[in-house]
PDB file of C-alpha atoms in Angstrom:
ATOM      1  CA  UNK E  15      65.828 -68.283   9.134  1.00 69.00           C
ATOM      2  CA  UNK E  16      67.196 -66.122  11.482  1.00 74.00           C
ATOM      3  CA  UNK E  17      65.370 -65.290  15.023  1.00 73.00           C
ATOM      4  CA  UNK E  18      65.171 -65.004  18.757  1.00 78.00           C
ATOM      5  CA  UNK E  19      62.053 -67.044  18.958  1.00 78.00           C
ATOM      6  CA  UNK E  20      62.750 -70.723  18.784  1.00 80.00           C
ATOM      7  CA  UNK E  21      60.489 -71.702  16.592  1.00 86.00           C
ATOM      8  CA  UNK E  22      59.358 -73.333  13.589  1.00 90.00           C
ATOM      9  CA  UNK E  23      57.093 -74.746  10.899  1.00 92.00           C
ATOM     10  CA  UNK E  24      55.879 -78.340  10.007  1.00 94.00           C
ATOM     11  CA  UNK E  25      54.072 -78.504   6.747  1.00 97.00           C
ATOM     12  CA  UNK E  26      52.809 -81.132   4.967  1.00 97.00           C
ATOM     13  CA  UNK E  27      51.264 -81.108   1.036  1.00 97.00           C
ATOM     14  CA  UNK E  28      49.393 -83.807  -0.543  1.00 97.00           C
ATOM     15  CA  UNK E  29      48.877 -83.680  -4.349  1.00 94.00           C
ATOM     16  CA  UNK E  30      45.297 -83.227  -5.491  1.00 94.00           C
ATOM     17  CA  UNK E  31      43.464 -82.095  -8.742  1.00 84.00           C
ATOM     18  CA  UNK E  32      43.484 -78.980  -9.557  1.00 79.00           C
ATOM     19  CA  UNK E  33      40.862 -76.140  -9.298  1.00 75.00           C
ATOM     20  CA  UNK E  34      40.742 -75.304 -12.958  1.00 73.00           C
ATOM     21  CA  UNK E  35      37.928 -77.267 -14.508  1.00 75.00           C
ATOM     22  CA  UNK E  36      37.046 -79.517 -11.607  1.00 84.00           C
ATOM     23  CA  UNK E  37      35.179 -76.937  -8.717  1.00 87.00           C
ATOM     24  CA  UNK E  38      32.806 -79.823  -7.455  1.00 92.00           C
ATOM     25  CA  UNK E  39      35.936 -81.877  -6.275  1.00 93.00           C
ATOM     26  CA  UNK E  40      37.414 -78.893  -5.384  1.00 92.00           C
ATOM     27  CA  UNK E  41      34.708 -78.003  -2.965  1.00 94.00           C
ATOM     28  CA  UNK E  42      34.722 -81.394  -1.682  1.00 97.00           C
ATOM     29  CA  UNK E  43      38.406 -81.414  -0.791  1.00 96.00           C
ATOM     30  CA  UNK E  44      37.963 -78.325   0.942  1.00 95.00           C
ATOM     31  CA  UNK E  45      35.642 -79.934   3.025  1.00 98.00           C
ATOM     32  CA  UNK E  46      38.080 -82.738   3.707  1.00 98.00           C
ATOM     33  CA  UNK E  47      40.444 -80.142   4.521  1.00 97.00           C
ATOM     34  CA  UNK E  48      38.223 -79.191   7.379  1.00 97.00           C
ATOM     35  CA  UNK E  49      37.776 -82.708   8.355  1.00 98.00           C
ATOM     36  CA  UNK E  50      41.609 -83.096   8.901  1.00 97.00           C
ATOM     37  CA  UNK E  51      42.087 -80.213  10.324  1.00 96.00           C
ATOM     38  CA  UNK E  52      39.405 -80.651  13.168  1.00 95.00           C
ATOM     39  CA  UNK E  53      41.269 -84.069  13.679  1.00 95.00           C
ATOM     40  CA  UNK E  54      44.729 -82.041  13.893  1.00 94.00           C
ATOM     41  CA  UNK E  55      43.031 -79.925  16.110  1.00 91.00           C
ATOM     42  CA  UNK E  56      41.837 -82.377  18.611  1.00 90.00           C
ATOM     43  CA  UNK E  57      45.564 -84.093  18.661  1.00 88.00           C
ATOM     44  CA  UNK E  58      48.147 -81.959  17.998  1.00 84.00           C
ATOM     45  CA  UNK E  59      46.741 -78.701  20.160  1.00 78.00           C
ATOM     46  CA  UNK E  60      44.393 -80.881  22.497  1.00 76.00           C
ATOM     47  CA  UNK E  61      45.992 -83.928  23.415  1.00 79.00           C
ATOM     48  CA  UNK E  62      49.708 -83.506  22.715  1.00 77.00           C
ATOM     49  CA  UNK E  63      49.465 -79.754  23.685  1.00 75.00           C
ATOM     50  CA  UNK E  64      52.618 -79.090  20.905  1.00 65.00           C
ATOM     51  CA  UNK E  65      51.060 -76.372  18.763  1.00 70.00           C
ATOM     52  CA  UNK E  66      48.119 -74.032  19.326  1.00 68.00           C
ATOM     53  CA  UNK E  67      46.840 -73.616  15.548  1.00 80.00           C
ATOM     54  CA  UNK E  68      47.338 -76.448  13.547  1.00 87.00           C
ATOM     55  CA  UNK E  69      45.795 -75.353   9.650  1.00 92.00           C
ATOM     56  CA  UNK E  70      45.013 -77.359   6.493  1.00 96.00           C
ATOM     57  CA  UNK E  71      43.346 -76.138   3.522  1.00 95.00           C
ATOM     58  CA  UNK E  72      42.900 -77.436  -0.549  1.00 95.00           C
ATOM     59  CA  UNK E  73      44.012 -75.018  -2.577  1.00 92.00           C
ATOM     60  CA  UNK E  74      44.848 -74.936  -6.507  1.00 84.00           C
ATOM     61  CA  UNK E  75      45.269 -73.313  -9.784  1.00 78.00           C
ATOM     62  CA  UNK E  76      42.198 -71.280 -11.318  1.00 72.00           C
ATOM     63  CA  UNK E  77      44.713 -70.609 -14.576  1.00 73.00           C
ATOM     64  CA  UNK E  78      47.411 -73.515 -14.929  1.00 75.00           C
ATOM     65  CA  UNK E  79      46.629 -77.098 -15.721  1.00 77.00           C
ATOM     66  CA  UNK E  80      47.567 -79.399 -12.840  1.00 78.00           C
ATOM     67  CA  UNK E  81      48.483 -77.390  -9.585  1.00 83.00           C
ATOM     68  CA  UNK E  82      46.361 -78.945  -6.995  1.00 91.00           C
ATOM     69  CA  UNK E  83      47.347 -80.016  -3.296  1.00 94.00           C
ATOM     70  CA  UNK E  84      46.323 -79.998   0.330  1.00 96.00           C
ATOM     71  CA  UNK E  85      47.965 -78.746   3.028  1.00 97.00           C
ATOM     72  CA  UNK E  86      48.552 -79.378   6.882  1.00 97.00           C
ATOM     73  CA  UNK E  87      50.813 -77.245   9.080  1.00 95.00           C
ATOM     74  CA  UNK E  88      51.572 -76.629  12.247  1.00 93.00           C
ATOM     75  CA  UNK E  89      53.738 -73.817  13.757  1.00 91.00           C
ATOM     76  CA  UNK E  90      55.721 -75.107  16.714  1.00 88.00           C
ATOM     77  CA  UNK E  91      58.858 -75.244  18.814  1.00 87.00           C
ATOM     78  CA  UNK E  92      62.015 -77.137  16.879  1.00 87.00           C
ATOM     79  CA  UNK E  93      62.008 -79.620  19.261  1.00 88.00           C
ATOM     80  CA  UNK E  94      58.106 -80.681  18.621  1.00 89.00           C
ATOM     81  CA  UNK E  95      58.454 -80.492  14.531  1.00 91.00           C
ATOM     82  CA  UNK E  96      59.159 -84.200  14.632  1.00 93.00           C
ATOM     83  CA  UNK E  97      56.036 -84.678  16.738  1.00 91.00           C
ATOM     84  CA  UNK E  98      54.094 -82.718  14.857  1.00 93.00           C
ATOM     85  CA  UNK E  99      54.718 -83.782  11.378  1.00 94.00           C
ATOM     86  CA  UNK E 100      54.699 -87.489  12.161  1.00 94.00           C
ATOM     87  CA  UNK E 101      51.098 -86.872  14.073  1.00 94.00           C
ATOM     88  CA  UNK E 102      49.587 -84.677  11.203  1.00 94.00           C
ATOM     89  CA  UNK E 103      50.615 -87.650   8.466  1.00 97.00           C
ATOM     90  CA  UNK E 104      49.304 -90.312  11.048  1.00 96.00           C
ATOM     91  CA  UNK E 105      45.565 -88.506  11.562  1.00 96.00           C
ATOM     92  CA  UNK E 106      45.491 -87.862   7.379  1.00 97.00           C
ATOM     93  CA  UNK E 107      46.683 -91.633   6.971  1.00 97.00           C
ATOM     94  CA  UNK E 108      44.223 -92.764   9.097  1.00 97.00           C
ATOM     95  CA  UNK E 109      41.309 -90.398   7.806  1.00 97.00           C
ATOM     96  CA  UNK E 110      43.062 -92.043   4.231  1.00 97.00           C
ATOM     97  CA  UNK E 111      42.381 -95.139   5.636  1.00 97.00           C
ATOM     98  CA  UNK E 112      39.151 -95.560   7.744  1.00 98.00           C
ATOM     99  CA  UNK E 113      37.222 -92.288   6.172  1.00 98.00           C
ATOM    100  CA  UNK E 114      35.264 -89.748   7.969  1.00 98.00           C
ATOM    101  CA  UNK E 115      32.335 -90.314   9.610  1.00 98.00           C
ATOM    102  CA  UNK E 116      28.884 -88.466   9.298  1.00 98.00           C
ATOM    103  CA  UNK E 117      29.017 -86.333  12.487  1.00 98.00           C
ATOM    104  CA  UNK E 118      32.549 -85.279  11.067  1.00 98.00           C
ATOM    105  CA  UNK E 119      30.813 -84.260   7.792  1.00 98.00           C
ATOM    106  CA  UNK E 120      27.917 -82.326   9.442  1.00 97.00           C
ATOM    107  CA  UNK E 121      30.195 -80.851  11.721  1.00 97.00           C
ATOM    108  CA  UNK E 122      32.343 -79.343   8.958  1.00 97.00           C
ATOM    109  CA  UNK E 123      29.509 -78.309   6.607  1.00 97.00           C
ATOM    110  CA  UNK E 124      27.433 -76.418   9.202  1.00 96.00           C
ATOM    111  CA  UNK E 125      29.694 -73.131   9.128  1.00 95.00           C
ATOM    112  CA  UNK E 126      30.339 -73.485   5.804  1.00 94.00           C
ATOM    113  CA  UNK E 127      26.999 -73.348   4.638  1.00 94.00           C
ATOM    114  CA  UNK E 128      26.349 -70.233   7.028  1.00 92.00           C
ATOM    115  CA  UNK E 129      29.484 -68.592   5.243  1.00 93.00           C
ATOM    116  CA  UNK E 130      27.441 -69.100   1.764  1.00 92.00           C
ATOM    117  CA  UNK E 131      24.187 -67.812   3.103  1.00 88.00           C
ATOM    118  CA  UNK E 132      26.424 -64.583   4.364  1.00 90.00           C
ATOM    119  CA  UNK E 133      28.712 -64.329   1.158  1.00 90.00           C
ATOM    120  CA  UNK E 134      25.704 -63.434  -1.086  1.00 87.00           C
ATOM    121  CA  UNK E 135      24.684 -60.585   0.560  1.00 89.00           C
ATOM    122  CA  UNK E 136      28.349 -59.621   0.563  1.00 87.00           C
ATOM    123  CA  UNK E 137      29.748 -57.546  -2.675  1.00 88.00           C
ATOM    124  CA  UNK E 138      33.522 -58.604  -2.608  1.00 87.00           C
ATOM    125  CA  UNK E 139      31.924 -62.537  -3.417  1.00 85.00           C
ATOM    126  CA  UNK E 140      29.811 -61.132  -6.352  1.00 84.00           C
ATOM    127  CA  UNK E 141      32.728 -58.841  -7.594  1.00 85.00           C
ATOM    128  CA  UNK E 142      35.595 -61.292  -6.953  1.00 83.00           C
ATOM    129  CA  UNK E 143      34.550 -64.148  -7.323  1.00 80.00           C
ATOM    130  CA  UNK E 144      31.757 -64.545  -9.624  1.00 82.00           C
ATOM    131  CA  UNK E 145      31.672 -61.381 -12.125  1.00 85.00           C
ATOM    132  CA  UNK E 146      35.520 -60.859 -11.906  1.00 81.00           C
ATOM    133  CA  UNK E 147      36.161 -63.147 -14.597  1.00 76.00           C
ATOM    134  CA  UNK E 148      32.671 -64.318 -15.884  1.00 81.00           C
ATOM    135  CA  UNK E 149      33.146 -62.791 -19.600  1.00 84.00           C
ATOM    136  CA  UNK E 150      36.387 -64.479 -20.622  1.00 82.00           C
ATOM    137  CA  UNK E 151      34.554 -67.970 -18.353  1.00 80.00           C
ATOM    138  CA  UNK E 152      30.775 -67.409 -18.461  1.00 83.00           C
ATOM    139  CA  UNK E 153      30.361 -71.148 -16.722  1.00 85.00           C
ATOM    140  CA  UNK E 154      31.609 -68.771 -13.182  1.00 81.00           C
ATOM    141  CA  UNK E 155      27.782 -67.967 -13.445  1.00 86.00           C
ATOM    142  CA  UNK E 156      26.603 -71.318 -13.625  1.00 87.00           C
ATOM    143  CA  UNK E 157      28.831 -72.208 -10.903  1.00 86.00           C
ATOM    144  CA  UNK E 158      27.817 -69.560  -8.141  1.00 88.00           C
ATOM    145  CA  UNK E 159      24.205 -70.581  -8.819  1.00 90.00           C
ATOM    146  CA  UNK E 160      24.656 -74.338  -7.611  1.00 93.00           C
ATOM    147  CA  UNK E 161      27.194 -73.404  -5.411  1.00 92.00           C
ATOM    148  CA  UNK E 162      25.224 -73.485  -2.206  1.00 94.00           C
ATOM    149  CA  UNK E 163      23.243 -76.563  -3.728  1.00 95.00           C
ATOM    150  CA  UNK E 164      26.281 -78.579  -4.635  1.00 96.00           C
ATOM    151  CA  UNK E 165      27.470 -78.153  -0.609  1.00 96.00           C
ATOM    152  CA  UNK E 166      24.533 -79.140   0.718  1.00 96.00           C
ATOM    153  CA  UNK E 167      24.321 -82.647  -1.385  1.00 97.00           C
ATOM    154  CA  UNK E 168      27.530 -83.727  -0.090  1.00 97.00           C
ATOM    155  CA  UNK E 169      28.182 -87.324   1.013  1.00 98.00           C
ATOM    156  CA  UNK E 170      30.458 -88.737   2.862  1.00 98.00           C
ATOM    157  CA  UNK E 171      31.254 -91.146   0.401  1.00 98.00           C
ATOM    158  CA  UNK E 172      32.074 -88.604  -1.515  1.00 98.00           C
ATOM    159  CA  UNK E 173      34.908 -86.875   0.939  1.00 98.00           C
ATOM    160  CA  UNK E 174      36.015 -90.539   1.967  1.00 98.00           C
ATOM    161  CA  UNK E 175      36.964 -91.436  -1.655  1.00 98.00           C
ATOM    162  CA  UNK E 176      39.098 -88.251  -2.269  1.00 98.00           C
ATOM    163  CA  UNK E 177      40.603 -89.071   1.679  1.00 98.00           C
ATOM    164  CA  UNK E 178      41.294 -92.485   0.197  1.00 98.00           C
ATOM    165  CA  UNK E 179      43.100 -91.429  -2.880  1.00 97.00           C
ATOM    166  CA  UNK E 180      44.871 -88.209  -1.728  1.00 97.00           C
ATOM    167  CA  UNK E 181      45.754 -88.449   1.801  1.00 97.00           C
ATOM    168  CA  UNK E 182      47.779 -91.792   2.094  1.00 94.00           C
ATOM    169  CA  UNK E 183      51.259 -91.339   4.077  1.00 94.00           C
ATOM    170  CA  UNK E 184      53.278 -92.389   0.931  1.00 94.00           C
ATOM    171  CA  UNK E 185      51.701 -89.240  -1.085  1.00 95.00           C
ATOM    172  CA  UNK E 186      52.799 -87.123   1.237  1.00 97.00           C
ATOM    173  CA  UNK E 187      55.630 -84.204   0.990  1.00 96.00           C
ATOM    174  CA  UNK E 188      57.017 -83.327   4.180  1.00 97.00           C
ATOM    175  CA  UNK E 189      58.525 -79.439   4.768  1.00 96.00           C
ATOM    176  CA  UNK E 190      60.521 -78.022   7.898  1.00 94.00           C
ATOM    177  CA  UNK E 191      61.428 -74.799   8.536  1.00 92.00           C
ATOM    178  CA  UNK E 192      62.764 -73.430  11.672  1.00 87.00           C
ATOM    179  CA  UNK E 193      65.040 -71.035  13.190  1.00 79.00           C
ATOM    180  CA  UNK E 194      68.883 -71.483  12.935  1.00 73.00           C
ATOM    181  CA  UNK E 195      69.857 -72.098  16.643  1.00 64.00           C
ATOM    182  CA  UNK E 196      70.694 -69.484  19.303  1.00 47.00           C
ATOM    183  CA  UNK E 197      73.757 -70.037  22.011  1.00 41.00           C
TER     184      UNK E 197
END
């Protein structure tokens, strides 16, 4: 793309299930989302100082079968997106690999189960997310009331299975973009 700021963006997307009929495994690679990306965190922004907001997430398909992936990505200077995309696929290999450990969990589900205490006094989750679609899928219903329940049972064996069979470095599908050079 074309612009005076030398910069650019190192994404990387790892095939996963999808949303649509699987929202237990969906909430537990979100959580493994945050895992990774308080791992990215500590390398990519702390210790190789080459981006300042690495971001990962799990996101999918509510309405077609088999769109499903999680995603790492850093925004950077060309010259780091090497760096950056080799050290992003090295922390999710390794998470792949070893697995998360139980301060890693805690330390990802503590804000998240604020954010679900918060989001039920909040209309936009009730209208939304819950009664937006609950005639033509009643189970939405079902699935707001053990929402906050199903977070809370989480185990790490749980996240370290899906890290095993989603984040290896041969699943992974690397993306650059960056700015056309300036002379």
């Amino acid at each position: 793309y074309d612009s005076k700021i030398p910069q650019g963006i190192a994404t990387n997307i790892w095939e996963t299930v999808p949303m649509r009929g699987d929202i237990p495994t969906f909430r537990r690679l979100n959580v493994l989302s945050d895992i990774l990306g308080d791992r990215l965190r500590a390398e990519v922004r702390e210790k190789l100082g080459a981006t300042y907001s690495p971001n990962t997430g799990a996101s999918g398909s509510d309405s077609m079968e088999g769109v499903g992936y999680l995603i790492a990505q850093s925004i950077g200077q060309p010259k780091d997106l090497e760096l950056l995309h080799k050290s992003m696929i090295a922390q999710a290999d390794q998470l792949s690999e070893e697995g998360a450990t139980q301060d890693e969990l805690e330390r990802a589900l503590k804000p998240l189960l604020g954010s679900l205490e918060k989001s039920k006094r909040d209309n936009a989750y009730w209208l939304n997310t819950v009664m937006a679609r609950c005639q033509e899928d009643p189970e939405r219903l079902e699935l707001a009331r053990k929402r906050d329940t199903d977070y809370a049972s989480m185990k790490l064996e749980e996240i370290n299975e899906l890290a095993k069979k989603y984040l290896s470095k041969n699943k992974v599908l690397s993306v650059t973009i960056r700015s056309e050079e300036v002379n």
